[in-house]
C-alpha atoms as one frame of an Amber mdcrd trajectory, in Angstrom:
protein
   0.000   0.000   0.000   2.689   2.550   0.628   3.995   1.650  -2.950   0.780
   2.769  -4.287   0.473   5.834  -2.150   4.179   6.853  -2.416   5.894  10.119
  -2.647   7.728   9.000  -5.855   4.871   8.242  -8.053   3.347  11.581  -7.115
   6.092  12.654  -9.044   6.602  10.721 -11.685   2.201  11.491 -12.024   2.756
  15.381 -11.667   5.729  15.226 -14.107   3.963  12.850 -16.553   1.361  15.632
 -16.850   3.248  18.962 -16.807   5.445  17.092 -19.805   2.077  15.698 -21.847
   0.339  19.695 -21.339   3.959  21.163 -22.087   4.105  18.806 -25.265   0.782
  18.952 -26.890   0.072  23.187 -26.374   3.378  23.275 -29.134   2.125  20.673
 -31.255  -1.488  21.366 -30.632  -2.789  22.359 -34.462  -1.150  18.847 -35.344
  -4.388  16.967 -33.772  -6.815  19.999 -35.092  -5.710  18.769 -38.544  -5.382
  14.875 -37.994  -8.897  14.952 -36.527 -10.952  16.907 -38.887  -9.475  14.395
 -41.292 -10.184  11.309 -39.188 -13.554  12.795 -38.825 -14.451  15.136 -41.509
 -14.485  12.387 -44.447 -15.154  14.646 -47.375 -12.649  17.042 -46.876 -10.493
  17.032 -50.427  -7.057  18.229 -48.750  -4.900  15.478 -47.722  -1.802  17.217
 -45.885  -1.467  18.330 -42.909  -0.334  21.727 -43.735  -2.451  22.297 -46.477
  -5.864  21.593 -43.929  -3.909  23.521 -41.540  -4.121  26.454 -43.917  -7.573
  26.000 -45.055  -8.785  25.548 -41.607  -7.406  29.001 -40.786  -8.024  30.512
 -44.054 -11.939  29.810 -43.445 -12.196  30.225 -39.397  -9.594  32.440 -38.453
  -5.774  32.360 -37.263  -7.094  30.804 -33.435  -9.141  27.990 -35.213  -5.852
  25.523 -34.989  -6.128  26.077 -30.544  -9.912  25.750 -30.898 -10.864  23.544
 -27.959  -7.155  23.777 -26.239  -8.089  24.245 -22.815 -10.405  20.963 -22.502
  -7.663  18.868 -24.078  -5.081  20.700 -22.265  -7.591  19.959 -19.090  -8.125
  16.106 -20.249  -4.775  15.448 -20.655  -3.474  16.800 -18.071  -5.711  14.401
 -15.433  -5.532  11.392 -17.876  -2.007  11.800 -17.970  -1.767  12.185 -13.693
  -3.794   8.944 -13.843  -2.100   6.840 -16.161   1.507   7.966 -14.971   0.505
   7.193 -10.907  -0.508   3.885 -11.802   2.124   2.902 -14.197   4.483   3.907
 -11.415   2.500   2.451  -8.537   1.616  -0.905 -10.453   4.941  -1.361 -11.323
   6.590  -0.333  -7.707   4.467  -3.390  -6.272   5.292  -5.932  -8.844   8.821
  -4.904  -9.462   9.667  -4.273  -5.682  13.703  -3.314  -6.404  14.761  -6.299
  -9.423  14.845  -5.604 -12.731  11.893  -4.880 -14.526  11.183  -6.782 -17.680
   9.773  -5.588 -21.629   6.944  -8.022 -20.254   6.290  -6.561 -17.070   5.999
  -3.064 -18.569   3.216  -4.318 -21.614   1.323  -5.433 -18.773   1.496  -2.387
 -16.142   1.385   0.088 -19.151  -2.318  -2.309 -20.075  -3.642  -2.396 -16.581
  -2.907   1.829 -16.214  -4.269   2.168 -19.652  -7.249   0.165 -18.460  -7.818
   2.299 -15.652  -7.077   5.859 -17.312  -9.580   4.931 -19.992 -12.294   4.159
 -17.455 -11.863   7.358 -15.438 -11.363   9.345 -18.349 -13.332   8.740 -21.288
 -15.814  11.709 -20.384 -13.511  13.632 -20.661 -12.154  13.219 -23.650 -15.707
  12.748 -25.435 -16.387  16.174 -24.035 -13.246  17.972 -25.728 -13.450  16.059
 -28.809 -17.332  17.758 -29.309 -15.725  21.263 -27.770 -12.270  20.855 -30.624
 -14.717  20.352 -33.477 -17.656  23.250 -32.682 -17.726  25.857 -35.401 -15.542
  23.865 -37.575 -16.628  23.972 -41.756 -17.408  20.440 -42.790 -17.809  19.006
 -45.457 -19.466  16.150 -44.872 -23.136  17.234 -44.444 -24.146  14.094 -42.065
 -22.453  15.622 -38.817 -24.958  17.480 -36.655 -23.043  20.673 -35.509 -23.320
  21.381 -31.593 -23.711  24.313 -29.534 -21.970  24.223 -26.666 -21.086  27.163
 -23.818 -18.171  25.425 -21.995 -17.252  21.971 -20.711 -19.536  22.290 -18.096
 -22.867  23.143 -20.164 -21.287  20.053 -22.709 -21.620  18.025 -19.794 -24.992
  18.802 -19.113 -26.418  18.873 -22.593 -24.755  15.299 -23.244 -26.440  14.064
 -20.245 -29.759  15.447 -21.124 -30.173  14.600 -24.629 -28.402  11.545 -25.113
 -28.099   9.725 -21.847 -25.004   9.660 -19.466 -23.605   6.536 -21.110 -23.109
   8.942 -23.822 -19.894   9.972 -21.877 -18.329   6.807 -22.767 -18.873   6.652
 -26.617 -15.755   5.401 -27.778 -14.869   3.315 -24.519 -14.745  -0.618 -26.255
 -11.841   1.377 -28.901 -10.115   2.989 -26.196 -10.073  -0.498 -24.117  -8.540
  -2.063 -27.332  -6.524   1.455 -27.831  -4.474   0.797 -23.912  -2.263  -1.197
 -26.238  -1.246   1.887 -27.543   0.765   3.509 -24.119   1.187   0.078 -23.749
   3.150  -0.697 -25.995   4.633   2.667 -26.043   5.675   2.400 -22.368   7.371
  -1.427 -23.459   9.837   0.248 -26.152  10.430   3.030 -24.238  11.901   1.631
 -20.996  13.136  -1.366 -22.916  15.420   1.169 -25.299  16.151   2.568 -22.127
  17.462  -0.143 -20.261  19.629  -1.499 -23.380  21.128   2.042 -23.685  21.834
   2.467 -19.739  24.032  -0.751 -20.473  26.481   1.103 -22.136  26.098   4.827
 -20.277  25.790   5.721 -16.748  23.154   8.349 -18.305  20.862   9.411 -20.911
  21.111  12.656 -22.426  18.236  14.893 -23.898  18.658  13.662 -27.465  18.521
  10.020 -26.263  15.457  10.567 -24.388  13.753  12.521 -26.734  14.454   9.863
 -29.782  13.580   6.980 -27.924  10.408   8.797 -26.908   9.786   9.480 -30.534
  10.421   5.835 -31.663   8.141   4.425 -29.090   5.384   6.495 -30.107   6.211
   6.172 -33.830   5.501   2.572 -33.330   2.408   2.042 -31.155   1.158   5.131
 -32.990   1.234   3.454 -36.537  -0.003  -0.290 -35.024  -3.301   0.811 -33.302
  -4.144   3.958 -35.852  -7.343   2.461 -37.572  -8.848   2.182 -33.934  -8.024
   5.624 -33.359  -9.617   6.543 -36.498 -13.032   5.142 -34.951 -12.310   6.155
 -31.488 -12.547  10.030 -32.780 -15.681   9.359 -35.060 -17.474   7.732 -31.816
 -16.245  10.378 -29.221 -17.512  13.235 -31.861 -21.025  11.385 -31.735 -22.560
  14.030 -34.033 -22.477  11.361 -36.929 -25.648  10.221 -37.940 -25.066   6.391
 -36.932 -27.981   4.088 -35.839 -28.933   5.428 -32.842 -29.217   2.145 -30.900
 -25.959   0.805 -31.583 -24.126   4.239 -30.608 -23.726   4.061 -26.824 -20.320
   2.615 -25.718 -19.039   2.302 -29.246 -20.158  -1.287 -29.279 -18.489  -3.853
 -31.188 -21.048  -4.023 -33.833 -20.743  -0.051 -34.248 -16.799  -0.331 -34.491
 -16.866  -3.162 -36.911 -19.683  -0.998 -39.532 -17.158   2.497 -39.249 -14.180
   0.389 -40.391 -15.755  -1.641 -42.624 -17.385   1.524 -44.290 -13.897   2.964
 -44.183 -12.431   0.523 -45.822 -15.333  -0.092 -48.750 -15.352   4.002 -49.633
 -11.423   5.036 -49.319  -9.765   1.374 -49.315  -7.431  -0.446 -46.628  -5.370
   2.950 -46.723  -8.891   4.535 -45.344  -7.761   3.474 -42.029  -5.108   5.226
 -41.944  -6.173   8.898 -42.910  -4.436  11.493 -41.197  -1.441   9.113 -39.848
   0.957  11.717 -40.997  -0.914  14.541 -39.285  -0.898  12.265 -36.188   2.320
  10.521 -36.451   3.690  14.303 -36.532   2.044  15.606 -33.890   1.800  12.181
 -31.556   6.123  11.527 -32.068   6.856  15.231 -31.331   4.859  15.354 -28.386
   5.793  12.017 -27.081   9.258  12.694 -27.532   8.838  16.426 -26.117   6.681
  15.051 -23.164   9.489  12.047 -21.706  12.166  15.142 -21.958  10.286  17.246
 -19.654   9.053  14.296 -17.699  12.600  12.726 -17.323  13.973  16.200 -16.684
  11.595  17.081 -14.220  11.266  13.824 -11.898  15.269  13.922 -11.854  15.320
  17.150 -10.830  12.584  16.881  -7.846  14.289  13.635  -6.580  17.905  15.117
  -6.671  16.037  18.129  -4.928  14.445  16.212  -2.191  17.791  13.962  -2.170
  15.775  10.792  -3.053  18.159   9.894  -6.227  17.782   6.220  -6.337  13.758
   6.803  -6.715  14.036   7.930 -10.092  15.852   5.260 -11.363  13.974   2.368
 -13.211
């Protein structure tokens, strides 16, 4: 229990999210252009840069930050979450040996688990908030008109149920794979270059960050596709199959992906979020690395931040 309730993962959880809000406010208009392409299905451009340009060509030089402060907000408590129990999880299992690549897949799946429960709301609610006022061009989506996070809250609640909170939840289940297996190649690059150096420097840290992402990023991206479809909600999908993303729902978007844009269907807007997703990985393990080392040499704890 004191493993779980420790001093050092309260670090390692503040850290995690002051690196992840640091991160993704510089490479924020990254995910405003690889979700109005995961979303918006009819949109011609393909690029990053050039949606980037039409999307402040037609709503104005803020557009890109539409919707910051609920992601910034989202991220920053899904990011406390799923860094306190990675660390906690793994402080009880690992209790001072080594830690294994397969001891990290299945801490970084069991915090995933648990992030994704807590915050799914969350992230439903700034997915509607990033995406209000945007010019689609797919004339299915019903637009929204929302005050805050608080009145999107409410208005979620009232006219589609509570469970409407967790559209999107079965994908994000199957999507813990991704920090999963981002967390695995991470510490396991880690470990194999600590063989040969007493310590990492920023460059190492920030391109092993970036690899790790690269790959989990690229394996799990078709689910991420329908994650951000069923968090948007404003398709217009069979009503009864919409709550919770079910299995049946998740199976019709990527099969309907796949028979209107082909297998590469699944994969619009990779390179808008491989861009944005490796940057900010790599950019969020600097500061996090940087930060916990700092607070432990501080508080003259310096074996606690070692791995």
């Amino acid at each position: 229990m004191s493993s779980v309730l420790s001093y050092e993962s309260l670090v390692h959880a503040v850290a995690g999210a002051v690196g992840s809000v640091t991160a993704m406010t510089v490479f924020f208009p990254l995910d405003t252009a690889r979700l109005r392409l995961q979303v918006d299905e009819k949109r011609k451009s393909k690029t990053t840069h050039m949606v980037l340009l039409e999307i402040i060509k037609e709503e104005g030089l803020l557009a890109p930050y539409r919707g910051w402060f609920p992601v910034i907000s989202s991220l920053c408590c899904s990011n406390f979450v799923y860094f306190y129990t990675f660390n906690s999880l793994k402080a009880v299992w690992v209790k001072g040996q080594r830690s294994t690549t397969g001891k990290d897949l299945v801490v970084g799946f069991v915090a995933g688990v648990v992030n994704v429960l807590l915050t799914t709301p969350l992230w439903v609610v700034n997915t509607r908030l990033k995406l209000q006022g945007a010019k689609f061009r797919n004339e299915d989506i019903v637009p929204t008109n929302y005050k805050g996070i608080i009145d999107a809250f409410h208005q979620i609640i009232r006219d589609e149920g509570i469970l409407a909170l967790w559209n999107g939840t079965l994908p994000s289940l199957l999507l813990v794979f991704n920090p999963a297996i981002q967390f695995m190649f991470y510490e396991g690059l880690k470990r194999q270059l600590l063989k040969k150096r007493t310590k990492l420097s920023s460059l190492d840290v920030f391109i092993i960050g970036a690899i790790a992402k690269a790959i989990a990023t690229t394996v799990t991206y078709p689910m991420q596709t329908v994650q951000s479809i069923l968090r948007f909600g404003r398709h217009r999908l069979n009503p009864e199959n919409r709550t919770l993303g079910s299995l049946r729902n998740v199976l019709y978007l990527l099969h309907q992906r796949v028979r209107r844009f082909g297998i590469m269907g699944l994969y619009k807007g990779l390179e808008a979020k491989l861009l944005q997703t490796v940057l900010t990985a790599a950019l969020m393990f600097l500061v996090y690395e940087k930060l916990t080392a700092a607070t432990f040499t501080i508080m003259g704890l310096k074996s606690a931040g070692k791995h």
